mmCIF file of C-alpha atoms in Angstrom:
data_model
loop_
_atom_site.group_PDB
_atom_site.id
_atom_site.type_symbol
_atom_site.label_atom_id
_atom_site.label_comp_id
_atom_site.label_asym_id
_atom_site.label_seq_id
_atom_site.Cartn_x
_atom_site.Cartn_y
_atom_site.Cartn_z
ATOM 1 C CA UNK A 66 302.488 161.697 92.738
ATOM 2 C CA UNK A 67 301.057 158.351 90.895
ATOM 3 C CA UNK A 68 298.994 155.929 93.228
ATOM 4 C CA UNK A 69 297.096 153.011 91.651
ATOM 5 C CA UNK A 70 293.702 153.381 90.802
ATOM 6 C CA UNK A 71 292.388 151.253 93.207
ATOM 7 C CA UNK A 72 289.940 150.976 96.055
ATOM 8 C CA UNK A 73 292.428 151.467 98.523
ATOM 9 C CA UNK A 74 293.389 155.024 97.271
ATOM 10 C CA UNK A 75 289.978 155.884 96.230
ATOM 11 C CA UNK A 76 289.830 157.961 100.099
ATOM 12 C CA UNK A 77 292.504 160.095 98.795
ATOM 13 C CA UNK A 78 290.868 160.719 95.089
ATOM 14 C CA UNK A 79 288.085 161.860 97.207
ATOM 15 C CA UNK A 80 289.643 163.980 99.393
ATOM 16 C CA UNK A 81 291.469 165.705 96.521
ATOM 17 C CA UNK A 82 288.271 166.469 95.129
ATOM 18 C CA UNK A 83 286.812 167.880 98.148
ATOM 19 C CA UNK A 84 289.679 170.267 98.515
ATOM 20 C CA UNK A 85 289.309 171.764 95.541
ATOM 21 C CA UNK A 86 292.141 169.677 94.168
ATOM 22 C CA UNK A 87 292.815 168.271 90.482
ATOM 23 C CA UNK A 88 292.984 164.878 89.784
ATOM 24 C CA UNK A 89 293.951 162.428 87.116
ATOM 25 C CA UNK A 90 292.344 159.641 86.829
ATOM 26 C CA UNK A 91 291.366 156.335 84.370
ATOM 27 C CA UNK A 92 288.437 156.263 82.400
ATOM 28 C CA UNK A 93 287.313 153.590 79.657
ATOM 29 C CA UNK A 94 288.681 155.568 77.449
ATOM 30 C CA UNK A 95 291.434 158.667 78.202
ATOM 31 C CA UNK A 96 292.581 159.467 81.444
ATOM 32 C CA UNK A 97 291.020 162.838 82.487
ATOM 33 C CA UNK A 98 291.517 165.362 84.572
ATOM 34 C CA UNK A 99 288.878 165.948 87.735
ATOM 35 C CA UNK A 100 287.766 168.270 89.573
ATOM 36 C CA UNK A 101 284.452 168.713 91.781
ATOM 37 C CA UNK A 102 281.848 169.693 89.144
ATOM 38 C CA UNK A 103 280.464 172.137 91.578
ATOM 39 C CA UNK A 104 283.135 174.087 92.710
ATOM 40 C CA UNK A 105 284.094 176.798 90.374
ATOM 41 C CA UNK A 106 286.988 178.035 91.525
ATOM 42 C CA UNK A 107 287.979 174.817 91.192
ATOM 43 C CA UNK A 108 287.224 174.836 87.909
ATOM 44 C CA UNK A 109 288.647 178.023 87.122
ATOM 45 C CA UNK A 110 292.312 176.263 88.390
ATOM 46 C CA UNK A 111 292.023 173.633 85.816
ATOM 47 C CA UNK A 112 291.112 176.373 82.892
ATOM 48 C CA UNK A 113 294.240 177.703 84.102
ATOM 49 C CA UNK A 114 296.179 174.528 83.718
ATOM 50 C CA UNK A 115 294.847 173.607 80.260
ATOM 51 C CA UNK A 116 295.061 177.148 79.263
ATOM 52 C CA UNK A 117 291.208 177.433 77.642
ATOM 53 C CA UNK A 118 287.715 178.298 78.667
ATOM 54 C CA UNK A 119 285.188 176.244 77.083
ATOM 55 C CA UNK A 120 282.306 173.697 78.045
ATOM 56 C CA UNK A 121 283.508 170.705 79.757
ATOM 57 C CA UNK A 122 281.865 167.303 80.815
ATOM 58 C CA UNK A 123 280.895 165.667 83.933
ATOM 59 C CA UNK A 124 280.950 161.947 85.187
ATOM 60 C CA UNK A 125 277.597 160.606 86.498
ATOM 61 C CA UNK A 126 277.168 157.595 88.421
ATOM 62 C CA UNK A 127 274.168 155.650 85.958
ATOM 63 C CA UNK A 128 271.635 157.437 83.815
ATOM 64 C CA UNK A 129 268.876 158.341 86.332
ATOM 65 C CA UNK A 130 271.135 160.903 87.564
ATOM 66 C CA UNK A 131 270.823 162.429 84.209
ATOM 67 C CA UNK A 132 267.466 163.719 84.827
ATOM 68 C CA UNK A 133 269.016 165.760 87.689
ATOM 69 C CA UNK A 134 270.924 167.921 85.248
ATOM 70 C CA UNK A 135 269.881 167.833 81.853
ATOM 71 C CA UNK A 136 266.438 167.328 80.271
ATOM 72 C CA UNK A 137 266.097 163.848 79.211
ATOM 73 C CA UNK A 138 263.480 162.929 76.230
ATOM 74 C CA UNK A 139 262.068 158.849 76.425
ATOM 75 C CA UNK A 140 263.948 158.460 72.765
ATOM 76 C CA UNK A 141 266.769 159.981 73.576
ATOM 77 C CA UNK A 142 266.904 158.253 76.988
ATOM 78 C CA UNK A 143 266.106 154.666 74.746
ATOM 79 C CA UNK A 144 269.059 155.519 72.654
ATOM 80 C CA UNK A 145 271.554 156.450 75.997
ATOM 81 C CA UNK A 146 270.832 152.876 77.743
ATOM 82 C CA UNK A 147 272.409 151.116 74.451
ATOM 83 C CA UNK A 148 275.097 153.702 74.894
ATOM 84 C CA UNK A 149 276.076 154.111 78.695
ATOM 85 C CA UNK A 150 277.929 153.534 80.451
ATOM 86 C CA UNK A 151 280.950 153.191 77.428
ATOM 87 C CA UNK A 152 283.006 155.066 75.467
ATOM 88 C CA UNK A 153 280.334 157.540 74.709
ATOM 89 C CA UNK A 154 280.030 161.907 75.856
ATOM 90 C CA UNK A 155 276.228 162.595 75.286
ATOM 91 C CA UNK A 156 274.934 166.255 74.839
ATOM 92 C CA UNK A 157 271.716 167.288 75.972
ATOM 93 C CA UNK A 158 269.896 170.432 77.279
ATOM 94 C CA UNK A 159 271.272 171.840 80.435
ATOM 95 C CA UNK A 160 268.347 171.876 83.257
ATOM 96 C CA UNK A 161 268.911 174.405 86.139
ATOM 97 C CA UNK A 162 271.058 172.454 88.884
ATOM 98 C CA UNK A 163 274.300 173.274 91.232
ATOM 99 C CA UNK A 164 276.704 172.515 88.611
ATOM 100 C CA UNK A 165 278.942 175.381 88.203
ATOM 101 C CA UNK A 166 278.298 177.441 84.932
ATOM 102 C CA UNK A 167 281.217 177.000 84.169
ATOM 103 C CA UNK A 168 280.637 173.598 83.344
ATOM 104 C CA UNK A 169 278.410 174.695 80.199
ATOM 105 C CA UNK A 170 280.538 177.946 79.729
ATOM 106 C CA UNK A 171 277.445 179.556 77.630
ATOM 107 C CA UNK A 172 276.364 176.345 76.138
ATOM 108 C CA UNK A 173 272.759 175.402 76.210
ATOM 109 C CA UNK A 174 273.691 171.586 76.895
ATOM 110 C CA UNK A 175 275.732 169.290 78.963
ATOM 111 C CA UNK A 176 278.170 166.852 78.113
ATOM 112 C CA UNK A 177 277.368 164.160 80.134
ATOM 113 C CA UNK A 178 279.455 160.655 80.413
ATOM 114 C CA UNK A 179 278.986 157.554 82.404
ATOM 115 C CA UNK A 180 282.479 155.508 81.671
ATOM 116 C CA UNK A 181 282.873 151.827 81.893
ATOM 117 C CA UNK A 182 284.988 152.226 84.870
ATOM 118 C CA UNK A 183 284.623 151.653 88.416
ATOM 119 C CA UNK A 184 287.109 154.271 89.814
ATOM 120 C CA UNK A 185 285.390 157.409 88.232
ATOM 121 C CA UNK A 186 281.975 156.018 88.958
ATOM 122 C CA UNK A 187 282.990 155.356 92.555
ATOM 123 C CA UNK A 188 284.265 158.515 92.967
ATOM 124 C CA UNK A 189 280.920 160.472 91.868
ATOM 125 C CA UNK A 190 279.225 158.122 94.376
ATOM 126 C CA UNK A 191 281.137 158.629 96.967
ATOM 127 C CA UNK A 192 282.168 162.661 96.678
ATOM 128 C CA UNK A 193 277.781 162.920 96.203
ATOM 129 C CA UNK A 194 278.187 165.083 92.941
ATOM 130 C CA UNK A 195 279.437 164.745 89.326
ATOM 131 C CA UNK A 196 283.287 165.212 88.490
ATOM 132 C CA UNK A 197 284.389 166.930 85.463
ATOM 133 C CA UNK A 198 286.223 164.693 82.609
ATOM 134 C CA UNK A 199 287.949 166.310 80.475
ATOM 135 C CA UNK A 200 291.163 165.401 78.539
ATOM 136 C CA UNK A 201 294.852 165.877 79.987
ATOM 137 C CA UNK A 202 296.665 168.587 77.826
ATOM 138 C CA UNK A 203 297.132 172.264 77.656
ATOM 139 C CA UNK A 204 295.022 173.935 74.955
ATOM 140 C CA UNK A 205 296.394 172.978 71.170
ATOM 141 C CA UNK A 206 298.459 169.981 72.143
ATOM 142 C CA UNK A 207 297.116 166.264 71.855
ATOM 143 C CA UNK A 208 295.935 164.679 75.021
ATOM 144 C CA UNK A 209 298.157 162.425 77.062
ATOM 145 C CA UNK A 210 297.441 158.969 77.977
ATOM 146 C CA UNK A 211 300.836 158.244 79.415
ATOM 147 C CA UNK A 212 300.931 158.562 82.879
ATOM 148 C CA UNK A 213 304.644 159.295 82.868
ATOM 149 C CA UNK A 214 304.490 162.108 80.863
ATOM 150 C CA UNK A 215 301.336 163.167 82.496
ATOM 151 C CA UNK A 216 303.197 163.401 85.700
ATOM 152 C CA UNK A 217 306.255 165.462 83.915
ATOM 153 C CA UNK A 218 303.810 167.699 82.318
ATOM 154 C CA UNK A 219 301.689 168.357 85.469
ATOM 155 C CA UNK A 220 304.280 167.791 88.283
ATOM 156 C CA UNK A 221 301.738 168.946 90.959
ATOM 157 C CA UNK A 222 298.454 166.826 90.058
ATOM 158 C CA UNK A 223 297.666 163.680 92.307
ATOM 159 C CA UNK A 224 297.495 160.770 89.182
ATOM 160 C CA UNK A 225 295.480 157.765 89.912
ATOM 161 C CA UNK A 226 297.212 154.914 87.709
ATOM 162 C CA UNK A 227 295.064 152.225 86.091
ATOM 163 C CA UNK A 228 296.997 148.714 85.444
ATOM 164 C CA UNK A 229 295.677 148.368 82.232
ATOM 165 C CA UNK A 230 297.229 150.992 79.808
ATOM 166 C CA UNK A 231 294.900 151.513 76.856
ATOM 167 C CA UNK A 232 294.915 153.103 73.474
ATOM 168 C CA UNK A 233 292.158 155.441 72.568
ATOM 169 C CA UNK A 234 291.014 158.595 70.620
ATOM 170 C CA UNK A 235 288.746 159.602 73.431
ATOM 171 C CA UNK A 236 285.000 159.035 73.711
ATOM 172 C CA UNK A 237 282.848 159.722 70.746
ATOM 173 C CA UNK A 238 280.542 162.757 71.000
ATOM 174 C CA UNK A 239 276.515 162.975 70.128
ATOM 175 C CA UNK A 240 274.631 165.379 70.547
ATOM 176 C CA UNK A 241 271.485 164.221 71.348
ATOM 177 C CA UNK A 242 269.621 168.436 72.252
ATOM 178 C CA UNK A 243 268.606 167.772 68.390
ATOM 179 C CA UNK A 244 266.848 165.161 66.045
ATOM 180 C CA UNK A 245 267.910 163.105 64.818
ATOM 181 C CA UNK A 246 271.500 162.793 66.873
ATOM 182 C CA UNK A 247 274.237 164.402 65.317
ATOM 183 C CA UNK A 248 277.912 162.770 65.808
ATOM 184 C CA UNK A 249 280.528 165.801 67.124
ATOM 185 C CA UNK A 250 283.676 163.668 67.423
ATOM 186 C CA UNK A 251 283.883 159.621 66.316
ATOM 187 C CA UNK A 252 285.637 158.441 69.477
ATOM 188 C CA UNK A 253 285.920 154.716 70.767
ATOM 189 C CA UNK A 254 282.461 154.318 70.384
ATOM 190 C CA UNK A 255 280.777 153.336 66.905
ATOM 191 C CA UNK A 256 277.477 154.944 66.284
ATOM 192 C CA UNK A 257 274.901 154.380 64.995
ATOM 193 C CA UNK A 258 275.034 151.141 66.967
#
């Protein structure tokens, strides 16, 4: 089913989420699919759906709440306010937390990503933990931004429309556990800045 990503619906986002439920929804960049960063065998239901195990990313409300799952250095921390929230996935070492460890999958860092967009930041604030982000395909294909093929593709996934459609290649990726910061994947964001 597609509702618009607005306040109005945000209730039923959040109930999704609580209920172990996958979500679509819009970020500044791709839309992504979400689930409660905590629950694991929520987690394990969107592995399923993509068809892959591997590290994923969570949505945090602002970049204090950083500190509350990954250890955060003053220079790296300098370089993250130019950075968040936008278009930007940052890695850094995983501190001990109630994420699911399944989020890291047997890597030593997070991804972490604070998105230029209300909805996902509203819905970490209001569901009281991070959501996972990750990109809306099964494992090999490209990821879909089309919310009409998103909804043929995953017929049973509650999709949270945004108004404005955008074109992206998905956030960029730095890893930020080592010095200097080393680019994974050149996304929307340019960096160095």
């Amino acid at each position: 089913m597609i509702y618009p990503a607005t306040d109005q619906y945000i209730d039923l986002a959040h109930d999704a989420l609580k209920n172990g439920d996958i979500i679509v929804y819009p970020t500044d960049t791709l839309y992504g699919f979400g689930v409660d960063a905590t629950n694991s065998d929520a987690i394990r239901k969107l592995n399923r759906l993509k068809g892959r195990v591997q590290p994923l990313s969570i949505v945090l409300e602002s970049i204090q709440q950083i500190k509350e799952f990954a250890l955060l250095e003053q220079e790296a921390e300098e370089d993250i306010n130019k950075l968040l929230p936008g278009g930007y996935t940052v890695l850094l070492p995983t501190k001990k937390s109630d994420l699911s460890p399944l989020v890291q999958s047997g890597s030593p860092n997070t991804g972490i990503r604070i998105p230029d967009h209300f909805f996902p930041i509203k819905l970490v604030k209001l569901l009281g933990k991070p959501i996972i982000t990750t990109s809306i395909n099964r494992h090999g294909n490209e990821p879909l931004n089309d919310v009409t093929q998103v909804e043929i593709d995953f017929p049973n996934v509650d999709i949270f429309e945004d108004a404005e459609h955008r074109i992206s290649k998905g956030s960029t990726i730095i890893d930020f556990s080592i010095s200097p910061p080393k680019i994974i994947r050149d996304g929307d964001g340019p960096y160095p800045l």
